[in-house]
Coordinates of C-alpha atoms in Angstrom, one line a residue:
X1 CA 67.5 65.7 159.8
X2 CA 67.0 63.6 163.0
X3 CA 66.3 59.9 162.5
X4 CA 62.7 59.0 163.1
X5 CA 62.2 57.0 166.2
X6 CA 59.7 54.2 166.7
X7 CA 56.8 55.0 169.1
X8 CA 55.2 52.3 171.3
X9 CA 52.0 52.7 169.4
X10 CA 53.8 52.2 166.1
X11 CA 55.5 49.1 167.4
X12 CA 52.3 47.7 168.8
X13 CA 50.7 48.1 165.4
X14 CA 53.6 46.5 163.6
X15 CA 53.7 43.5 166.0
X16 CA 49.9 43.1 165.6
X17 CA 50.3 43.1 161.9
X18 CA 53.1 40.5 162.2
X19 CA 51.0 38.0 163.9
X20 CA 48.8 36.9 161.0
X21 CA 52.0 36.4 158.9
X22 CA 53.4 34.0 161.6
X23 CA 50.2 32.0 161.4
X24 CA 50.4 31.8 157.7
X25 CA 53.9 30.6 157.4
X26 CA 54.5 28.6 160.6
X27 CA 53.8 24.9 160.7
X28 CA 51.7 23.3 163.3
X29 CA 54.8 22.4 165.3
X30 CA 55.4 26.1 165.9
X31 CA 52.2 26.4 168.0
X32 CA 54.0 28.3 170.7
X33 CA 54.9 31.1 168.3
X34 CA 51.3 31.3 167.1
X35 CA 50.0 31.4 170.6
X36 CA 52.4 34.2 171.6
X37 CA 51.5 36.1 168.5
X38 CA 47.7 35.7 169.1
X39 CA 48.1 36.8 172.7
X40 CA 50.0 39.9 171.7
X41 CA 47.5 40.7 169.0
X42 CA 44.6 40.4 171.5
X43 CA 46.4 42.8 174.0
X44 CA 47.1 45.4 171.3
X45 CA 43.7 45.4 169.6
X46 CA 42.6 48.8 171.0
X47 CA 46.0 50.3 170.2
X48 CA 45.8 48.9 166.7
X49 CA 42.5 50.7 166.0
X50 CA 44.1 54.0 166.7
X51 CA 47.3 53.4 164.8
X52 CA 46.4 51.3 161.8
X53 CA 47.9 53.9 159.6
X54 CA 51.2 53.4 161.3
X55 CA 51.2 49.7 160.5
X56 CA 50.3 50.5 156.9
X57 CA 53.2 52.9 156.8
X58 CA 55.6 50.0 157.6
X59 CA 54.0 47.8 154.9
X60 CA 53.9 50.6 152.3
X61 CA 57.5 51.7 153.0
X62 CA 58.9 48.4 151.6
X63 CA 57.8 49.5 148.2
X64 CA 60.2 51.9 146.3
X65 CA 62.1 52.5 143.1
X66 CA 65.6 51.0 142.9
X67 CA 68.3 53.1 144.7
X68 CA 71.5 54.2 143.1
X69 CA 74.9 52.9 144.3
X70 CA 75.7 55.8 146.7
X71 CA 72.2 55.7 148.2
X72 CA 72.6 52.0 148.8
X73 CA 76.0 52.4 150.5
X74 CA 74.6 55.1 152.9
X75 CA 71.5 53.0 153.5
X76 CA 73.4 49.8 154.2
X77 CA 75.8 51.5 156.6
X78 CA 73.0 53.2 158.5
X79 CA 70.8 50.1 158.7
X80 CA 73.6 48.0 160.2
X81 CA 74.8 50.8 162.4
X82 CA 71.4 50.8 164.0
X83 CA 70.5 47.1 163.9
X84 CA 73.7 45.3 164.7
X85 CA 73.6 45.8 168.5
X86 CA 70.1 44.5 168.7
X87 CA 71.1 41.4 166.7
X88 CA 74.1 40.8 168.9
X89 CA 72.0 41.2 172.0
X90 CA 69.5 38.5 170.8
X91 CA 71.6 36.2 168.6
X92 CA 75.3 36.8 169.4
X93 CA 78.2 37.6 167.1
X94 CA 77.3 35.6 164.0
X95 CA 75.1 37.6 161.7
X96 CA 74.0 34.9 159.3
X97 CA 71.8 31.8 158.9
X98 CA 72.3 28.7 160.9
X99 CA 72.8 25.1 159.7
X100 CA 69.8 23.0 160.6
X101 CA 70.6 19.4 159.8
X102 CA 68.7 17.8 161.4
X103 CA 66.0 20.4 161.0
X104 CA 64.6 20.0 164.5
X105 CA 67.8 21.2 166.3
X106 CA 67.1 24.0 168.8
X107 CA 70.6 25.3 169.6
X108 CA 70.5 28.3 167.2
X109 CA 73.9 29.8 168.1
X110 CA 75.7 26.5 167.5
X111 CA 73.7 26.2 164.3
X112 CA 75.3 29.4 163.1
X113 CA 78.8 28.2 164.0
X114 CA 78.1 24.9 162.3
X115 CA 77.1 26.8 159.1
X116 CA 80.6 28.3 158.9
X117 CA 82.3 24.9 159.4
X118 CA 79.9 23.0 157.1
X119 CA 80.5 25.7 154.4
X120 CA 84.3 25.3 154.7
X121 CA 83.9 21.5 154.5
X122 CA 81.6 21.7 151.5
X123 CA 84.1 24.0 149.7
X124 CA 87.0 21.5 150.3
X125 CA 89.0 23.6 152.7
X126 CA 91.3 21.2 154.6
X127 CA 90.6 20.6 158.3
X128 CA 92.7 22.3 160.9
X129 CA 96.2 20.7 161.2
X130 CA 96.1 19.4 157.6
X131 CA 98.3 20.8 154.8
X132 CA 96.8 23.6 152.7
X133 CA 94.7 25.3 155.4
X134 CA 94.3 29.1 154.8
X135 CA 96.7 31.5 156.4
X136 CA 95.5 34.8 155.0
X137 CA 91.7 35.4 154.8
X138 CA 89.5 38.3 153.8
X139 CA 85.9 38.4 155.0
X140 CA 84.0 40.5 152.5
X141 CA 80.9 41.9 154.3
X142 CA 82.1 40.8 157.7
X143 CA 79.3 42.0 160.0
X144 CA 80.8 42.3 163.5
X145 CA 83.4 39.7 162.6
X146 CA 82.0 36.4 163.9
X147 CA 83.1 34.4 160.9
X148 CA 86.6 36.0 160.8
X149 CA 87.3 35.3 164.4
X150 CA 86.0 31.7 164.2
X151 CA 88.2 31.1 161.1
X152 CA 91.2 32.7 162.8
X153 CA 90.9 30.4 165.8
X154 CA 90.2 27.4 163.7
X155 CA 93.2 27.7 161.4
X156 CA 95.5 30.1 163.2
X157 CA 95.0 32.4 160.2
X158 CA 95.3 36.2 159.8
X159 CA 91.9 37.6 158.8
X160 CA 90.8 41.0 157.5
X161 CA 87.2 42.0 157.4
X162 CA 85.5 44.8 155.6
X163 CA 82.0 46.4 156.1
X164 CA 80.3 49.6 155.2
X165 CA 79.2 50.0 158.8
X166 CA 81.5 52.0 161.1
X167 CA 79.7 50.5 164.1
X168 CA 80.3 46.9 162.8
X169 CA 84.0 47.6 162.2
X170 CA 84.5 49.1 165.6
X171 CA 82.6 46.3 167.3
X172 CA 84.5 43.7 165.4
X173 CA 87.8 45.0 166.6
X174 CA 86.5 45.3 170.2
X175 CA 85.4 41.7 170.2
X176 CA 88.8 40.6 168.7
X177 CA 90.6 42.3 171.6
X178 CA 88.2 40.8 174.1
X179 CA 88.8 37.3 172.7
X180 CA 92.5 37.6 172.5
X181 CA 92.6 37.8 168.7
X182 CA 93.6 41.4 168.1
X183 CA 96.9 40.2 166.5
X184 CA 95.1 38.0 164.0
X185 CA 91.9 39.9 163.2
X186 CA 91.4 43.4 161.8
X187 CA 88.2 45.1 160.7
X188 CA 87.8 48.3 158.7
X189 CA 85.2 50.3 156.8
X190 CA 85.6 49.6 153.0
X191 CA 83.7 49.1 149.9
X192 CA 83.7 45.5 148.5
X193 CA 83.5 46.9 145.0
X194 CA 86.9 48.7 145.6
X195 CA 88.7 46.7 148.2
X196 CA 91.8 48.3 149.8
X197 CA 94.0 45.2 149.3
X198 CA 96.8 44.1 147.0
X199 CA 96.2 41.8 144.1
X200 CA 96.4 38.1 145.0
X201 CA 96.8 38.9 148.7
X202 CA 94.6 36.2 150.3
X203 CA 94.4 32.4 150.0
X204 CA 90.8 32.4 151.2
X205 CA 88.2 34.9 150.1
X206 CA 85.1 34.5 152.2
X207 CA 81.9 36.3 151.4
X208 CA 79.0 35.2 153.5
X209 CA 75.6 36.7 153.0
X210 CA 76.8 40.0 151.6
X211 CA 76.7 39.5 147.9
X212 CA 73.1 40.4 147.8
X213 CA 74.0 43.9 148.8
X214 CA 76.3 44.5 145.8
X215 CA 74.8 46.8 143.2
X216 CA 77.3 45.7 140.5
X217 CA 77.7 41.9 140.6
X218 CA 80.3 42.0 137.8
X219 CA 82.5 44.4 139.7
X220 CA 82.0 42.4 142.9
X221 CA 83.2 39.2 141.2
X222 CA 86.1 41.0 139.6
X223 CA 87.2 42.1 143.1
X224 CA 86.9 38.6 144.6
X225 CA 89.0 37.2 141.8
X226 CA 91.5 40.1 142.0
X227 CA 92.4 39.6 145.7
X228 CA 92.5 35.8 145.7
X229 CA 96.0 34.3 145.3
X230 CA 96.8 31.7 142.6
X231 CA 95.5 28.4 144.0
X232 CA 93.5 30.2 146.5
X233 CA 89.8 29.7 147.1
X234 CA 86.7 31.8 146.9
X235 CA 83.6 30.9 149.0
X236 CA 80.5 32.9 148.1
X237 CA 77.4 32.3 150.1
X238 CA 74.5 34.6 149.2
X239 CA 70.8 35.0 148.7
X240 CA 69.8 34.5 145.1
X241 CA 66.6 34.3 143.2
X242 CA 65.8 31.0 141.5
X243 CA 67.5 30.1 138.2
X244 CA 65.4 30.9 135.2
X245 CA 63.8 27.9 133.4
X246 CA 64.5 27.2 129.8
X247 CA 62.6 29.7 127.7
X248 CA 62.1 32.2 130.6
X249 CA 63.6 35.6 130.1
X250 CA 62.8 37.0 133.5
X251 CA 61.1 36.3 136.8
X252 CA 57.3 36.7 137.0
X253 CA 55.8 40.0 137.9
X254 CA 54.6 38.5 141.2
X255 CA 58.1 37.4 142.0
X256 CA 59.7 40.7 141.0
X257 CA 57.1 42.6 143.2
X258 CA 58.0 40.5 146.3
X259 CA 61.8 41.0 145.8
X260 CA 61.2 44.8 145.4
X261 CA 59.6 44.9 148.8
X262 CA 62.5 43.0 150.3
X263 CA 64.9 45.3 148.6
X264 CA 63.4 48.4 150.2
X265 CA 63.6 46.9 153.7
X266 CA 67.2 45.5 153.5
X267 CA 68.8 48.1 151.1
X268 CA 69.3 45.6 148.3
X269 CA 69.8 46.2 144.6
X270 CA 68.4 43.9 141.9
X271 CA 68.9 40.2 142.6
X272 CA 70.7 37.6 140.4
X273 CA 70.7 33.8 140.3
X274 CA 73.4 31.3 141.1
X275 CA 73.6 30.7 137.3
X276 CA 74.6 34.3 136.9
X277 CA 77.4 34.1 139.4
X278 CA 78.7 30.9 137.9
X279 CA 78.8 32.5 134.4
X280 CA 80.7 35.5 135.8
X281 CA 83.3 33.2 137.5
X282 CA 83.7 31.1 134.3
X283 CA 84.3 34.2 132.3
X284 CA 87.2 35.1 134.6
X285 CA 88.9 31.7 134.3
X286 CA 87.9 30.3 137.7
X287 CA 88.4 26.5 138.0
X288 CA 86.8 23.8 140.1
X289 CA 83.5 25.8 140.3
X290 CA 81.0 24.1 142.6
X291 CA 77.5 25.2 143.4
X292 CA 74.6 24.1 145.5
X293 CA 71.3 25.3 146.9
X294 CA 71.3 25.0 150.7
X295 CA 67.8 26.5 151.3
X296 CA 66.8 23.3 153.0
X297 CA 69.6 23.6 155.6
X298 CA 68.4 27.0 156.8
X299 CA 64.6 26.6 156.6
X300 CA 64.0 26.7 160.4
X301 CA 66.1 29.8 160.8
X302 CA 63.6 32.5 159.8
X303 CA 60.9 31.0 162.1
X304 CA 63.4 31.1 165.0
X305 CA 64.3 34.7 164.3
X306 CA 60.6 35.6 164.0
X307 CA 59.8 33.9 167.3
X308 CA 62.7 35.8 169.0
X309 CA 61.3 39.1 167.6
X310 CA 58.2 38.6 169.8
X311 CA 60.2 38.6 173.0
X312 CA 60.1 41.7 175.3
X313 CA 63.8 42.2 174.8
X314 CA 63.4 42.3 171.1
X315 CA 60.4 44.7 171.2
X316 CA 62.3 47.1 173.4
X317 CA 65.3 46.8 171.1
X318 CA 63.2 47.5 168.1
X319 CA 61.8 50.6 169.7
X320 CA 65.3 51.9 170.4
X321 CA 66.7 51.0 167.0
X322 CA 64.3 53.1 164.9
X323 CA 62.0 52.8 161.9
X324 CA 64.4 51.1 159.5
X325 CA 65.0 48.3 161.9
X326 CA 61.2 47.8 162.4
X327 CA 60.8 47.7 158.6
X328 CA 63.6 45.1 158.4
X329 CA 61.8 43.0 161.0
X330 CA 58.6 43.2 159.0
X331 CA 60.5 42.0 155.9
X332 CA 61.5 38.8 157.6
X333 CA 58.0 37.5 156.7
X334 CA 58.6 38.5 153.1
X335 CA 61.9 36.6 153.1
X336 CA 60.1 33.5 154.6
X337 CA 57.4 33.8 151.9
X338 CA 60.1 33.9 149.2
X339 CA 61.8 30.8 150.6
X340 CA 58.6 29.0 150.8
X341 CA 57.5 29.7 147.2
X342 CA 60.9 28.6 145.9
X343 CA 61.9 32.1 144.7
X344 CA 64.7 32.9 147.2
X345 CA 67.6 30.5 147.3
X346 CA 70.5 30.2 149.7
X347 CA 73.2 29.9 147.1
X348 CA 76.5 28.2 147.7
X349 CA 79.3 28.8 145.3
X350 CA 83.0 28.0 145.5
X351 CA 85.9 28.0 143.1
X352 CA 89.7 28.5 142.8
X353 CA 92.0 30.8 140.9
X354 CA 94.3 28.7 138.7
X355 CA 97.8 28.1 139.8
X356 CA 100.5 30.1 138.0

């Protein structure tokens, strides 16, 4: 069956529906975003009247039952096959949050690079040129390989990246060749729950904003622990829901409903907390476990992404990318809402496998 394409009328309705969300979640300092959104809404009023049902289709489509593992794999691969080029065109090769300390910084590309370096520093990875720097790295959920190539340059390391998206693997290898890193960086299609690597192959296992896609968190942690070498380090950075309070057995119905909407848009299974990850690592004998919540460091990122989505280039790109990408764009506001209400956390976790 051919993939549904986004019509200009549908896109206009979606963009007009976005605008109130921007006003609701953006602070007064983001007046330019609000003004742009209001202007766009004014221009599209007549279109909106005729295609209100299309906008409702986008909203309604983020509600669904949980998908099974194979459906998730197919959905994730297709979503990133269709959306990765648009992301690269607008934001470059790094498909993850930026590090906003101080929070008023405006160089968003550098903020993404800094997020890699600050995460390595936080995890205790030595600086380049110092003893103990990583030499063999796996990037689990590599996108188009931005982190892998940065780490390869930084440490002179050999890196291997895996993704479910054929487009991302191909593009990662193309960029490695263009940047003179083909001998250090390799990207392939593979499942993080069944990695095609030997036991204890890597001294750094890097998983940056991919854990949220894993339908079996226990198997995911098993694989991270399997491929890391004795004395090697795991760095896991992932979206999590908040830790449960004492006496709580689950999230609230309101919280679960919001996460279900996000799951539909981004092909996610059920969420877990940082506490859940820590328990899994402890059960597998990991040592030196360290955790943190870096939500405050990435707070300006979603507003910057939302602002960029209102540009003409983004609008045209969304039209070309199809309905699932438009749905993902709408879900940005749901993510921002989750961050603002303290439900969604930017979880930082690191640990080591014990020395033999």
